[in-house]
Amino acid sequence: MASKAGEPGTGPFEAKTDEFVVKDPEAFGLNMARMLEQIGKAAAAWVAPREKGDFVDGGPVQISEVVQTLSRVSEYWMTDPARAMEAQTNLFASYMTIWNNSIRRLAGEMPDHPVEASKGDKRFADADWNENLFFDFVKQTYLLTTRWADDLVERAEGLDPHTRQKAAFYVRQISNALAPSNFVMTNPELYRETVASNGENLVKGMRMFAEDMAAGHGNLKLRQADYTKYQVGRDMAVTPGKVVAENELCQIIQYAPQTETVFRRPLMIVPPWINKFYILDLNPEKSLIGWLVQQGVTVFVVSWVNPDERHAGKDWQSYIEEGIRFGLDTVEKATGEKEVNAVGYCVGGTLLGASLAYLKAKGDERIRSTTFLTTQIDFTHAGDLKVFVDETQLKSLEKAMDQKGYLEGSQMATAFNLLRSGDLIWPYFVNNYLRGKEPLPFDLLYWNADSTRMPKANHLFYLRNCYHENRLSRGRMEIGGIRLDLSKVTMPIYNLATKEDHIAPARSVFTGCRAFGSKVDFVLTGSGHIAGVVNPPAKNKYQFWTGPAPKDVGSYEDWLLAASQTPGSWWGHWLEWLTPQLGERVEARKPGGKTLKAIEDAPGRYVTVKS
């Protein structure tokens, strides 16, 4: 029952003080000492490589870069006293509104909040964020301050688009890091758990923190799943097949047929080298590769090496010649077929797109159709990954890669996690290190943590020519002395984007369709970069949209208005499109055929090498 004004101590915002009082001070004090011991071990793991003079990867974001960028925003506000006073006055006036509302609630009133958490914000799901006056005040102050900071960036004049994008990104990272849900004293759920367990949760959490700091060799290697439950080749990447060819850059896998007859024209998949190919063969229920084989498609996959110092000079021409072209040669030797359907996923698709123009210029037209999965060809709308790419950062990255000749896989993994730090970093930080709970087994997050390195020449070419200068779609990219002209690529193309993609935004994928000479079949599917692609029909999840060719409509928004929605997976729609490209049925082929001798069982040893 709501309290009346002047009757303190009752009402909906009364603090449940018994839940926030330590019951056993002695046990609590002992656990605090044990927690500090684990923090000391973590600090030692951080210091050790630095004392030894070992190279420690600094991560994708440098503090100096953050300070320099945000200084540009502060310059706009601080150089005009009236403007600065206006911004400060607005902030403090909002604080006073929160304070006055808190006083009114003590009196039993229920005034409206000046700011509300976004719908679905799991950080503030606990009832005490609203019912407890202290935590409600903290939450309101945080939400108001972060939105005020976002507004400062948005309203700052004179910023170039790249600087504004960087500033907005950095402010979002700072806001996510400083959320009251990330601290024991300002998170009611964490506070209650800490009191109930006399701090045992913090002892367990800091033990994991120390282990993860040691595992990261001086940087925190945040665990997102229980990795001990999985093994590549045993629990995932289990579709039967053979490695039928290999060189120093990749292995070529041919999968064993599961039907008596197969389509004549084989299909070759070019996965990203930033991650490992088995996302497309995660387990029998989710495997796109397994599903294709069951439909009678002869599937080959390029399995990239996890590079080291020996591969520092491998550039895009190397990856095309020793990867894609080597794969085409292998397909021809194993099946006798010269014509191939190709699939490229993410950056593997970008490389494949470049190779189409490169190979055509060399008179090699064995690829007769191409499917792109969440692939950017044009990088105008490439999203927040562009934050990490400008001339200053490229020079810094090049200098860092000189040390070993490659970029540590952890850097790219961290960059991807930062794009969605509110989902992929801080919830795990809280659950692991503050609640002291081991993460659950999750095959997708195991794959996500199984990172790969990037050779210096390859990675710098990619960042500069695609993200920084956007050369491929403009016909200005050169590989091996050949100027790549995608307008001369006229083969059938199926281009899949995902609606909630934070790595290859759908608008970016759509824009890239127009670079080709053919009318591309553009398809949009629900969910994001991974779940939208790995969506088997049996799950009956999400939906997909089909519409006119991008060249026949004005903008991405125009395409959305003209598109029609179909529930379920896009896989069946793609197979209908692909079937005319596959040819007639022939007798099933064993891996390697009569020409190539199998080297080892799929998934091969290259994919099992850890960074």
Coordinates of C-alpha atoms in Angstrom, one line a residue:
M1 CA 0.0 0.0 0.0
A2 CA 1.4 3.4 -0.9
S3 CA 2.5 5.6 2.1
K4 CA 1.0 9.0 2.8
A5 CA 3.0 12.2 2.8
G6 CA 4.9 12.7 6.1
E7 CA 5.0 8.9 6.9
P8 CA 8.6 8.0 6.2
G9 CA 9.8 4.4 6.4
T10 CA 6.9 2.9 4.4
G11 CA 5.8 2.9 0.8
P12 CA 7.0 1.4 -2.5
F13 CA 10.5 2.9 -2.3
E14 CA 11.3 1.8 1.2
A15 CA 14.8 0.1 1.2
K16 CA 14.9 -3.5 2.1
T17 CA 17.8 -2.9 4.5
D18 CA 18.1 -6.4 5.7
E19 CA 19.2 -7.6 2.2
F20 CA 22.0 -5.1 2.2
V21 CA 23.6 -5.8 5.6
V22 CA 26.5 -8.2 6.1
K23 CA 25.5 -11.0 8.3
D24 CA 28.9 -12.5 9.2
P25 CA 31.5 -9.7 9.3
E26 CA 34.3 -12.1 10.1
A27 CA 33.6 -14.4 7.1
F28 CA 33.2 -11.3 5.0
G29 CA 36.5 -9.9 6.1
L30 CA 38.3 -13.2 5.4
N31 CA 36.8 -13.4 1.9
M32 CA 37.9 -9.8 1.2
A33 CA 41.4 -10.8 2.1
R34 CA 41.2 -13.8 -0.2
M35 CA 39.8 -11.6 -3.0
L36 CA 42.7 -9.1 -2.6
E37 CA 45.1 -12.1 -2.9
Q38 CA 43.6 -13.0 -6.3
I39 CA 43.8 -9.4 -7.4
G40 CA 47.5 -9.5 -6.6
K41 CA 47.9 -12.5 -8.8
A42 CA 46.1 -10.8 -11.6
A43 CA 48.3 -7.7 -11.2
A44 CA 51.4 -9.9 -11.2
A45 CA 50.2 -11.5 -14.5
W46 CA 49.8 -8.1 -16.0
V47 CA 53.2 -6.8 -14.9
A48 CA 55.3 -9.9 -15.6
P49 CA 55.6 -9.7 -19.5
R50 CA 56.1 -5.9 -19.2
E51 CA 59.0 -6.4 -16.7
K52 CA 60.6 -9.0 -19.0
G53 CA 60.4 -6.6 -22.0
D54 CA 58.0 -8.9 -23.9
F55 CA 55.8 -7.3 -26.5
V56 CA 52.3 -6.8 -25.1
D57 CA 49.5 -6.2 -27.6
G58 CA 48.0 -2.8 -26.7
G59 CA 44.5 -3.6 -28.2
P60 CA 42.6 -1.9 -31.0
V61 CA 42.0 1.3 -29.1
Q62 CA 44.8 3.5 -27.9
I63 CA 44.2 5.9 -25.0
S64 CA 46.0 8.7 -26.8
E65 CA 43.6 8.3 -29.7
V66 CA 40.6 8.5 -27.5
V67 CA 41.9 11.6 -25.7
Q68 CA 42.8 13.3 -29.0
T69 CA 39.3 12.6 -30.5
L70 CA 37.3 13.7 -27.5
S71 CA 39.4 16.8 -27.2
R72 CA 38.1 17.8 -30.6
V73 CA 34.6 17.6 -29.2
S74 CA 35.5 19.5 -26.0
E75 CA 37.1 22.3 -28.0
Y76 CA 33.8 23.2 -29.6
W77 CA 32.1 23.5 -26.2
M78 CA 34.9 25.1 -24.2
T79 CA 36.0 27.8 -26.7
D80 CA 32.6 29.5 -26.2
P81 CA 31.8 30.3 -22.5
A82 CA 28.1 30.8 -23.2
R83 CA 27.9 27.4 -25.0
A84 CA 29.8 25.7 -22.2
M85 CA 27.5 27.3 -19.6
E86 CA 24.4 26.2 -21.5
A87 CA 25.6 22.6 -21.6
Q88 CA 26.5 22.6 -17.9
T89 CA 23.3 24.3 -16.9
N90 CA 21.2 21.7 -18.8
L91 CA 23.0 18.9 -17.1
F92 CA 22.7 20.3 -13.6
A93 CA 19.1 21.2 -14.1
S94 CA 18.4 17.6 -15.0
Y95 CA 20.2 16.5 -11.9
M96 CA 18.1 18.8 -9.8
T97 CA 15.0 17.2 -11.3
I98 CA 16.1 13.8 -10.3
W99 CA 16.9 15.0 -6.8
N100 CA 13.6 16.7 -6.4
N101 CA 11.8 13.6 -7.6
S102 CA 13.6 11.5 -5.0
I103 CA 12.4 13.9 -2.3
R104 CA 8.9 13.6 -3.6
R105 CA 9.1 9.9 -3.5
L106 CA 10.2 9.9 0.1
A107 CA 6.9 11.7 0.7
G108 CA 5.0 9.0 -1.1
E109 CA 4.4 10.7 -4.4
M110 CA 5.1 8.9 -7.8
P111 CA 6.5 11.5 -10.2
D112 CA 7.4 10.6 -13.7
H113 CA 11.1 9.7 -14.4
P114 CA 12.8 12.4 -16.5
V115 CA 14.6 9.6 -18.4
E116 CA 13.9 5.9 -18.8
A117 CA 16.1 3.0 -19.7
S118 CA 15.8 1.7 -23.2
K119 CA 13.3 -1.1 -23.7
G120 CA 15.1 -4.4 -23.2
D121 CA 18.1 -2.9 -21.3
K122 CA 18.9 -6.0 -19.2
R123 CA 21.3 -4.0 -17.0
F124 CA 18.4 -2.5 -15.1
A125 CA 16.0 -5.5 -15.0
D126 CA 16.2 -6.0 -11.2
A127 CA 13.2 -4.5 -9.4
D128 CA 15.4 -2.6 -6.9
W129 CA 16.6 -0.3 -9.8
N130 CA 13.1 1.2 -9.6
E131 CA 11.9 0.4 -6.0
N132 CA 15.0 1.3 -4.0
L133 CA 15.5 5.1 -3.8
F134 CA 19.3 4.9 -3.8
F135 CA 19.6 2.6 -6.8
D136 CA 16.9 4.4 -8.7
F137 CA 18.7 7.7 -8.2
V138 CA 22.0 6.2 -9.4
K139 CA 20.3 4.7 -12.5
Q140 CA 18.6 7.9 -13.4
T141 CA 21.8 10.0 -13.0
Y142 CA 23.7 7.5 -15.1
L143 CA 21.1 7.5 -17.9
L144 CA 20.8 11.2 -18.0
T145 CA 24.6 11.8 -18.0
T146 CA 25.2 9.3 -20.8
R147 CA 22.5 10.8 -23.0
W148 CA 23.8 14.3 -22.3
A149 CA 27.3 13.1 -23.4
D150 CA 25.9 11.6 -26.6
D151 CA 24.1 14.9 -27.3
L152 CA 27.4 16.8 -26.9
V153 CA 29.0 14.8 -29.6
E154 CA 26.0 15.0 -31.9
R155 CA 25.7 18.8 -31.5
A156 CA 29.4 19.6 -31.8
E157 CA 29.9 21.6 -35.0
G158 CA 32.9 21.6 -37.2
L159 CA 33.8 17.9 -36.8
D160 CA 34.5 15.8 -39.9
P161 CA 32.3 12.7 -40.2
H162 CA 35.1 10.3 -39.2
T163 CA 36.0 12.2 -36.1
R164 CA 32.3 12.4 -35.1
Q165 CA 31.9 8.7 -35.6
K166 CA 35.0 8.0 -33.5
A167 CA 33.8 10.3 -30.8
A168 CA 30.4 8.8 -30.6
F169 CA 31.9 5.3 -30.5
Y170 CA 34.4 6.2 -27.7
V171 CA 31.7 7.9 -25.6
R172 CA 29.5 4.8 -26.0
Q173 CA 32.4 2.6 -24.8
I174 CA 33.1 4.9 -21.8
S175 CA 29.3 4.9 -21.0
N176 CA 29.1 1.2 -21.1
A177 CA 32.2 0.8 -18.9
L178 CA 30.9 3.2 -16.3
A179 CA 27.4 1.8 -16.0
P180 CA 26.4 1.3 -12.3
S181 CA 25.5 -2.3 -13.1
N182 CA 29.2 -3.0 -13.5
F183 CA 30.0 -2.2 -9.8
V184 CA 29.1 -4.1 -6.6
M185 CA 28.2 -1.0 -4.6
T186 CA 25.9 0.4 -7.2
N187 CA 24.2 -2.8 -8.5
P188 CA 21.5 -4.0 -6.2
E189 CA 21.6 -7.6 -7.5
L190 CA 25.4 -7.8 -7.1
Y191 CA 25.2 -6.1 -3.7
R192 CA 22.6 -8.7 -2.4
E193 CA 24.6 -11.6 -3.8
T194 CA 27.8 -10.3 -2.2
V195 CA 26.2 -9.9 1.2
A196 CA 24.4 -13.3 1.0
S197 CA 27.6 -15.1 0.2
N198 CA 29.8 -13.0 2.5
G199 CA 31.9 -12.0 -0.5
E200 CA 32.5 -15.6 -1.7
N201 CA 31.3 -14.5 -5.2
L202 CA 34.1 -12.0 -5.4
V203 CA 36.7 -14.5 -4.4
K204 CA 35.6 -16.9 -7.2
G205 CA 35.4 -14.0 -9.6
M206 CA 38.8 -12.6 -8.9
R207 CA 40.2 -16.1 -9.2
M208 CA 38.8 -16.3 -12.7
F209 CA 40.1 -12.7 -13.4
A210 CA 43.6 -13.8 -12.4
E211 CA 43.4 -16.9 -14.6
D212 CA 42.1 -14.9 -17.6
M213 CA 44.9 -12.2 -17.1
A214 CA 47.5 -15.0 -17.2
A215 CA 45.9 -16.6 -20.2
G216 CA 46.1 -13.3 -22.0
H217 CA 49.8 -12.9 -21.4
G218 CA 49.5 -9.5 -19.9
N219 CA 46.1 -8.6 -21.3
L220 CA 42.7 -9.7 -20.0
K221 CA 41.4 -12.6 -22.1
L222 CA 37.7 -12.4 -21.2
R223 CA 36.0 -15.8 -21.3
Q224 CA 32.6 -15.8 -22.8
A225 CA 31.8 -19.6 -22.6
D226 CA 33.1 -22.8 -21.0
Y227 CA 35.6 -23.7 -23.7
T228 CA 36.5 -27.1 -22.1
K229 CA 33.4 -28.8 -23.4
Y230 CA 34.3 -28.5 -27.1
Q231 CA 36.9 -29.8 -29.5
V232 CA 37.1 -29.0 -33.2
G233 CA 36.7 -32.2 -35.1
R234 CA 35.0 -34.0 -32.2
D235 CA 32.1 -31.7 -31.2
M236 CA 32.1 -29.3 -34.2
A237 CA 33.3 -29.3 -37.8
V238 CA 32.3 -33.0 -38.0
T239 CA 30.8 -33.2 -41.5
P240 CA 32.8 -36.1 -43.1
G241 CA 35.3 -35.2 -45.7
K242 CA 39.0 -35.2 -46.6
V243 CA 41.8 -32.6 -47.0
V244 CA 42.7 -33.2 -50.6
A245 CA 45.3 -30.5 -51.2
E246 CA 47.3 -28.0 -49.2
N247 CA 50.0 -25.4 -49.5
E248 CA 51.6 -23.0 -46.9
L249 CA 48.5 -20.7 -47.0
C250 CA 45.6 -23.1 -46.9
Q251 CA 44.1 -26.6 -47.1
I252 CA 41.3 -27.5 -49.5
I253 CA 38.7 -29.8 -48.0
Q254 CA 36.3 -31.9 -50.1
Y255 CA 33.3 -33.3 -48.2
A256 CA 32.1 -36.8 -48.7
P257 CA 28.8 -37.3 -50.6
Q258 CA 25.7 -38.4 -48.6
T259 CA 23.6 -39.0 -51.7
E260 CA 23.9 -41.6 -54.5
T261 CA 24.0 -38.8 -57.1
V262 CA 25.3 -35.3 -56.9
F263 CA 25.0 -32.1 -59.0
R264 CA 27.6 -31.9 -61.7
R265 CA 29.0 -28.4 -60.9
P266 CA 30.8 -28.2 -57.5
L267 CA 30.6 -25.4 -55.0
M268 CA 33.7 -23.9 -53.3
I269 CA 33.4 -21.8 -50.1
V270 CA 35.8 -19.0 -49.4
P271 CA 35.5 -18.2 -45.6
P272 CA 37.0 -15.3 -43.8
W273 CA 40.6 -15.7 -42.6
I274 CA 39.8 -13.4 -39.6
N275 CA 37.7 -16.3 -38.2
K276 CA 37.8 -20.0 -38.9
F277 CA 35.6 -21.7 -41.5
Y278 CA 33.8 -24.1 -39.1
I279 CA 31.1 -21.5 -38.3
L280 CA 29.5 -23.0 -41.4
D281 CA 29.9 -26.5 -39.9
L282 CA 29.3 -25.8 -36.2
N283 CA 27.4 -29.0 -35.5
P284 CA 25.2 -31.3 -37.5
E285 CA 22.0 -29.4 -36.6
K286 CA 23.5 -26.0 -37.7
S287 CA 25.8 -26.9 -40.5
L288 CA 25.3 -25.1 -43.8
I289 CA 28.0 -27.3 -45.2
G290 CA 26.3 -30.5 -44.0
W291 CA 23.0 -29.3 -45.3
L292 CA 24.4 -28.6 -48.8
V293 CA 26.0 -32.1 -49.0
Q294 CA 22.6 -33.6 -48.0
Q295 CA 21.1 -31.8 -51.0
G296 CA 23.5 -33.4 -53.4
V297 CA 26.0 -30.6 -53.7
T298 CA 29.8 -31.4 -53.9
V299 CA 31.3 -29.0 -51.5
F300 CA 34.9 -27.7 -51.2
V301 CA 36.1 -25.4 -48.5
V302 CA 39.3 -23.3 -48.3
S303 CA 40.6 -23.7 -44.8
W304 CA 43.1 -20.8 -44.2
V305 CA 46.3 -21.3 -42.2
N306 CA 46.6 -19.5 -38.8
P307 CA 49.5 -17.4 -39.9
D308 CA 52.8 -16.7 -38.1
E309 CA 56.0 -14.8 -38.9
R310 CA 56.5 -16.9 -42.1
H311 CA 53.4 -15.4 -43.6
A312 CA 54.1 -11.7 -43.0
G313 CA 54.5 -10.9 -46.7
K314 CA 51.4 -12.7 -47.9
D315 CA 49.2 -10.1 -49.5
W316 CA 45.8 -10.2 -51.4
Q317 CA 47.5 -11.5 -54.5
S318 CA 48.9 -14.4 -52.5
Y319 CA 45.5 -15.2 -51.0
I320 CA 43.9 -15.2 -54.4
E321 CA 46.6 -17.2 -56.2
E322 CA 47.5 -19.6 -53.3
G323 CA 43.9 -19.7 -51.9
I324 CA 41.1 -19.2 -54.4
R325 CA 43.0 -20.1 -57.6
F326 CA 44.6 -23.1 -55.8
G327 CA 41.2 -24.1 -54.7
L328 CA 39.8 -23.9 -58.3
D329 CA 42.7 -26.0 -59.5
T330 CA 42.0 -28.6 -56.8
V331 CA 38.3 -28.8 -57.6
E332 CA 39.2 -29.4 -61.3
K333 CA 41.7 -32.2 -60.4
A334 CA 39.3 -33.8 -57.9
T335 CA 36.2 -33.7 -60.1
G336 CA 37.2 -33.0 -63.6
E337 CA 34.9 -30.0 -63.6
K338 CA 36.3 -26.7 -64.7
E339 CA 33.2 -24.6 -63.9
V340 CA 32.5 -23.9 -60.2
N341 CA 30.0 -22.0 -58.1
A342 CA 31.7 -20.0 -55.4
V343 CA 30.5 -18.7 -52.0
G344 CA 32.3 -16.0 -50.0
Y345 CA 31.6 -15.1 -46.4
C346 CA 32.4 -11.7 -44.8
V347 CA 36.0 -10.7 -45.7
G348 CA 36.3 -14.0 -47.6
G349 CA 33.6 -12.6 -49.8
T350 CA 35.4 -9.3 -50.2
L351 CA 38.5 -11.2 -51.4
L352 CA 36.3 -13.4 -53.6
G353 CA 34.7 -10.3 -55.1
A354 CA 38.2 -8.8 -55.9
S355 CA 39.3 -12.2 -57.3
L356 CA 36.4 -12.2 -59.8
A357 CA 37.7 -9.1 -61.6
Y358 CA 41.4 -10.3 -61.1
L359 CA 40.8 -13.7 -62.6
K360 CA 38.6 -12.4 -65.4
A361 CA 41.4 -10.1 -66.4
K362 CA 43.7 -13.1 -66.5
G363 CA 41.3 -15.1 -68.7
D364 CA 40.3 -17.4 -65.8
E365 CA 36.5 -17.6 -65.8
R366 CA 36.0 -21.0 -64.0
I367 CA 33.8 -19.3 -61.4
R368 CA 30.3 -19.3 -63.1
S369 CA 28.2 -18.0 -60.2
T370 CA 28.9 -16.3 -56.9
T371 CA 27.1 -16.1 -53.6
F372 CA 28.1 -13.5 -51.1
L373 CA 27.2 -13.9 -47.4
T374 CA 27.3 -10.6 -45.3
T375 CA 30.0 -9.3 -47.7
Q376 CA 31.1 -5.7 -48.1
I377 CA 32.2 -4.6 -51.6
D378 CA 31.6 -0.9 -51.0
F379 CA 32.7 0.5 -47.6
T380 CA 30.9 3.8 -47.6
H381 CA 28.5 2.6 -44.9
A382 CA 30.8 0.1 -43.2
G383 CA 29.7 1.0 -39.7
D384 CA 31.8 1.4 -36.5
L385 CA 34.7 -0.8 -37.7
K386 CA 35.8 2.3 -39.6
V387 CA 36.5 3.9 -36.2
F388 CA 39.7 1.8 -36.1
V389 CA 40.9 2.9 -39.5
D390 CA 42.5 6.3 -40.3
E391 CA 46.0 7.3 -41.4
T392 CA 47.3 7.8 -37.9
Q393 CA 46.0 4.4 -36.7
L394 CA 47.2 2.6 -39.8
K395 CA 50.7 3.8 -39.2
S396 CA 50.5 2.8 -35.6
L397 CA 49.2 -0.6 -36.5
E398 CA 51.9 -1.1 -39.1
K399 CA 54.6 -0.3 -36.6
A400 CA 53.1 -2.7 -34.1
M401 CA 52.9 -5.5 -36.7
D402 CA 56.6 -5.0 -37.5
Q403 CA 57.3 -6.7 -34.2
K404 CA 56.1 -10.2 -35.3
G405 CA 54.9 -9.8 -38.9
Y406 CA 51.2 -10.4 -38.0
L407 CA 48.4 -9.0 -35.9
E408 CA 47.3 -11.1 -32.9
G409 CA 43.9 -12.6 -33.3
S410 CA 42.9 -11.1 -29.9
Q411 CA 43.0 -7.6 -31.4
M412 CA 40.4 -8.3 -34.0
A413 CA 38.3 -10.3 -31.5
T414 CA 38.4 -7.3 -29.1
A415 CA 37.5 -4.9 -31.9
F416 CA 34.5 -7.0 -32.8
N417 CA 33.4 -7.3 -29.2
L418 CA 33.7 -3.5 -28.8
L419 CA 31.1 -3.0 -31.5
R420 CA 28.6 -4.6 -29.1
S421 CA 30.4 -4.1 -25.8
G422 CA 27.0 -3.9 -24.0
D423 CA 26.3 -7.4 -25.0
L424 CA 29.7 -9.1 -25.6
I425 CA 31.9 -7.6 -22.9
W426 CA 30.3 -6.1 -19.8
P427 CA 27.6 -8.8 -19.1
Y428 CA 30.4 -11.4 -19.0
F429 CA 32.6 -9.1 -16.9
V430 CA 29.8 -8.8 -14.3
N431 CA 28.8 -12.5 -14.5
N432 CA 32.3 -13.9 -14.3
Y433 CA 34.3 -11.6 -12.1
L434 CA 31.7 -10.0 -9.8
R435 CA 29.1 -12.7 -9.5
G436 CA 31.7 -15.4 -9.6
K437 CA 29.8 -17.6 -12.0
E438 CA 31.5 -19.8 -14.7
P439 CA 30.1 -19.1 -18.2
L440 CA 28.0 -21.8 -19.7
P441 CA 29.1 -23.9 -22.7
F442 CA 28.1 -22.2 -26.0
D443 CA 29.5 -23.5 -29.3
L444 CA 29.1 -20.1 -31.1
L445 CA 31.1 -18.3 -28.4
Y446 CA 33.7 -21.0 -28.5
W447 CA 34.1 -20.4 -32.2
N448 CA 34.1 -16.6 -31.6
A449 CA 37.0 -17.0 -29.1
D450 CA 39.0 -19.3 -31.4
S451 CA 40.7 -16.3 -33.1
T452 CA 43.2 -16.2 -35.9
R453 CA 46.2 -14.0 -36.6
M454 CA 46.4 -11.6 -39.6
P455 CA 49.5 -11.4 -41.8
K456 CA 50.9 -7.9 -42.0
A457 CA 50.8 -7.4 -45.8
N458 CA 47.3 -8.9 -46.1
H459 CA 45.8 -6.9 -43.2
L460 CA 47.2 -3.6 -44.0
F461 CA 46.1 -3.9 -47.7
Y462 CA 42.6 -4.8 -46.6
L463 CA 42.3 -1.9 -44.1
R464 CA 43.8 0.7 -46.4
N465 CA 42.2 -0.3 -49.7
C466 CA 38.8 -1.2 -48.3
Y467 CA 37.9 0.6 -45.1
H468 CA 40.1 3.6 -45.5
E469 CA 40.1 4.4 -49.3
N470 CA 37.2 2.2 -50.5
R471 CA 39.0 1.3 -53.7
L472 CA 37.3 -1.9 -54.7
S473 CA 33.9 -0.7 -55.6
R474 CA 35.3 2.4 -57.3
G475 CA 37.5 0.5 -59.7
R476 CA 40.7 1.8 -58.2
M477 CA 42.0 -1.3 -56.4
E478 CA 45.1 -2.9 -58.0
I479 CA 46.4 -6.4 -57.4
G480 CA 49.5 -7.7 -59.2
G481 CA 49.4 -4.7 -61.5
I482 CA 45.8 -5.3 -62.6
R483 CA 43.2 -2.6 -62.0
L484 CA 40.1 -4.4 -60.8
D485 CA 36.9 -3.5 -62.7
L486 CA 33.9 -5.2 -61.1
S487 CA 31.6 -3.8 -63.8
K488 CA 33.0 -6.5 -66.1
V489 CA 31.8 -9.2 -63.8
T490 CA 28.5 -10.3 -65.3
M491 CA 27.9 -13.7 -63.8
P492 CA 24.8 -14.5 -61.6
I493 CA 25.3 -13.2 -58.1
Y494 CA 23.2 -13.9 -54.9
N495 CA 24.0 -11.3 -52.2
L496 CA 22.8 -11.9 -48.7
A497 CA 22.8 -9.3 -46.0
T498 CA 21.5 -9.5 -42.4
K499 CA 19.2 -6.9 -40.9
E500 CA 21.0 -6.4 -37.6
D501 CA 24.6 -6.8 -38.8
H502 CA 27.1 -4.7 -36.9
I503 CA 30.1 -5.9 -39.0
A504 CA 28.8 -5.7 -42.5
P505 CA 25.7 -3.4 -42.3
A506 CA 22.9 -4.3 -44.7
R507 CA 23.0 -0.8 -46.2
S508 CA 26.7 -1.3 -47.0
V509 CA 26.1 -4.7 -48.6
F510 CA 23.2 -3.3 -50.6
T511 CA 25.4 -0.4 -51.9
G512 CA 28.1 -2.9 -53.0
C513 CA 25.7 -4.7 -55.3
R514 CA 25.8 -1.9 -57.8
A515 CA 29.5 -2.3 -58.5
F516 CA 28.9 -5.5 -60.6
G517 CA 28.0 -5.7 -64.2
S518 CA 25.1 -8.1 -63.5
K519 CA 21.8 -7.5 -61.8
V520 CA 22.5 -8.9 -58.4
D521 CA 19.8 -10.8 -56.5
F522 CA 19.9 -9.0 -53.1
V523 CA 18.3 -10.8 -50.1
L524 CA 17.9 -9.5 -46.6
T525 CA 17.5 -11.9 -43.7
G526 CA 16.6 -11.4 -40.0
S527 CA 19.1 -11.4 -37.1
G528 CA 22.8 -10.6 -37.3
H529 CA 26.1 -11.4 -38.9
I530 CA 26.2 -15.0 -37.7
A531 CA 22.8 -16.1 -36.6
G532 CA 21.2 -14.7 -39.7
V533 CA 23.5 -16.8 -41.9
V534 CA 23.6 -19.9 -39.8
N535 CA 19.8 -20.4 -39.7
P536 CA 18.8 -24.0 -40.7
P537 CA 15.3 -24.4 -42.1
A538 CA 14.4 -27.0 -39.3
K539 CA 14.7 -24.2 -36.7
N540 CA 11.9 -22.2 -38.5
K541 CA 13.5 -18.9 -37.1
Y542 CA 13.6 -15.4 -38.4
Q543 CA 12.5 -14.3 -41.9
F544 CA 14.0 -13.0 -45.1
W545 CA 13.1 -10.3 -47.6
T546 CA 13.4 -10.4 -51.4
G547 CA 12.8 -7.5 -53.8
P548 CA 14.0 -5.9 -57.0
A549 CA 17.6 -5.8 -58.1
P550 CA 19.5 -2.9 -56.4
K551 CA 20.2 -1.3 -59.7
D552 CA 16.4 -1.0 -60.3
V553 CA 15.6 1.0 -57.2
G554 CA 17.0 4.2 -55.7
S555 CA 18.1 3.6 -52.1
Y556 CA 18.2 0.9 -49.6
E557 CA 15.1 2.3 -48.0
D558 CA 13.3 2.2 -51.4
W559 CA 14.3 -1.5 -51.7
L560 CA 12.9 -2.2 -48.2
L561 CA 9.6 -0.6 -49.2
A562 CA 9.4 -2.7 -52.3
A563 CA 10.6 -6.0 -50.7
S564 CA 8.3 -8.9 -49.6
Q565 CA 8.8 -10.9 -46.5
T566 CA 8.9 -14.7 -46.1
P567 CA 9.0 -16.4 -42.7
G568 CA 11.8 -18.9 -41.9
S569 CA 15.3 -19.6 -43.3
W570 CA 16.8 -18.2 -46.5
W571 CA 18.5 -21.5 -47.2
G572 CA 15.7 -22.9 -49.3
H573 CA 15.3 -19.8 -51.3
W574 CA 19.1 -19.8 -52.0
L575 CA 19.0 -23.4 -53.1
E576 CA 16.2 -22.6 -55.6
W577 CA 18.4 -19.8 -57.0
L578 CA 21.5 -22.1 -57.0
T579 CA 20.0 -25.2 -58.6
P580 CA 20.0 -23.9 -62.2
Q581 CA 23.7 -23.2 -61.7
L582 CA 24.5 -26.7 -60.5
G583 CA 23.8 -28.7 -63.6
E584 CA 22.5 -32.2 -64.0
R585 CA 22.9 -35.1 -61.6
V586 CA 26.0 -37.4 -61.9
E587 CA 27.3 -40.3 -59.9
A588 CA 28.5 -39.3 -56.4
R589 CA 32.3 -38.5 -56.2
K590 CA 34.6 -39.6 -53.4
P591 CA 36.9 -36.9 -52.1
G592 CA 40.0 -36.5 -54.3
G593 CA 38.5 -38.5 -57.1
K594 CA 41.1 -40.7 -59.0
T595 CA 43.7 -37.9 -59.1
L596 CA 44.2 -36.6 -55.6
K597 CA 45.2 -38.6 -52.6
A598 CA 43.5 -37.7 -49.3
I599 CA 46.0 -36.0 -46.9
E600 CA 43.9 -36.3 -43.8
D601 CA 40.4 -36.3 -42.5
A602 CA 38.3 -33.1 -42.3
P603 CA 38.5 -30.6 -40.8
G604 CA 42.3 -30.9 -41.1
R605 CA 45.1 -29.6 -38.9
Y606 CA 45.2 -26.0 -40.1
V607 CA 42.0 -25.1 -38.5
T608 CA 43.0 -26.6 -35.1
V609 CA 46.1 -24.3 -34.7
K610 CA 45.4 -21.9 -31.8
S611 CA 46.6 -18.3 -31.7

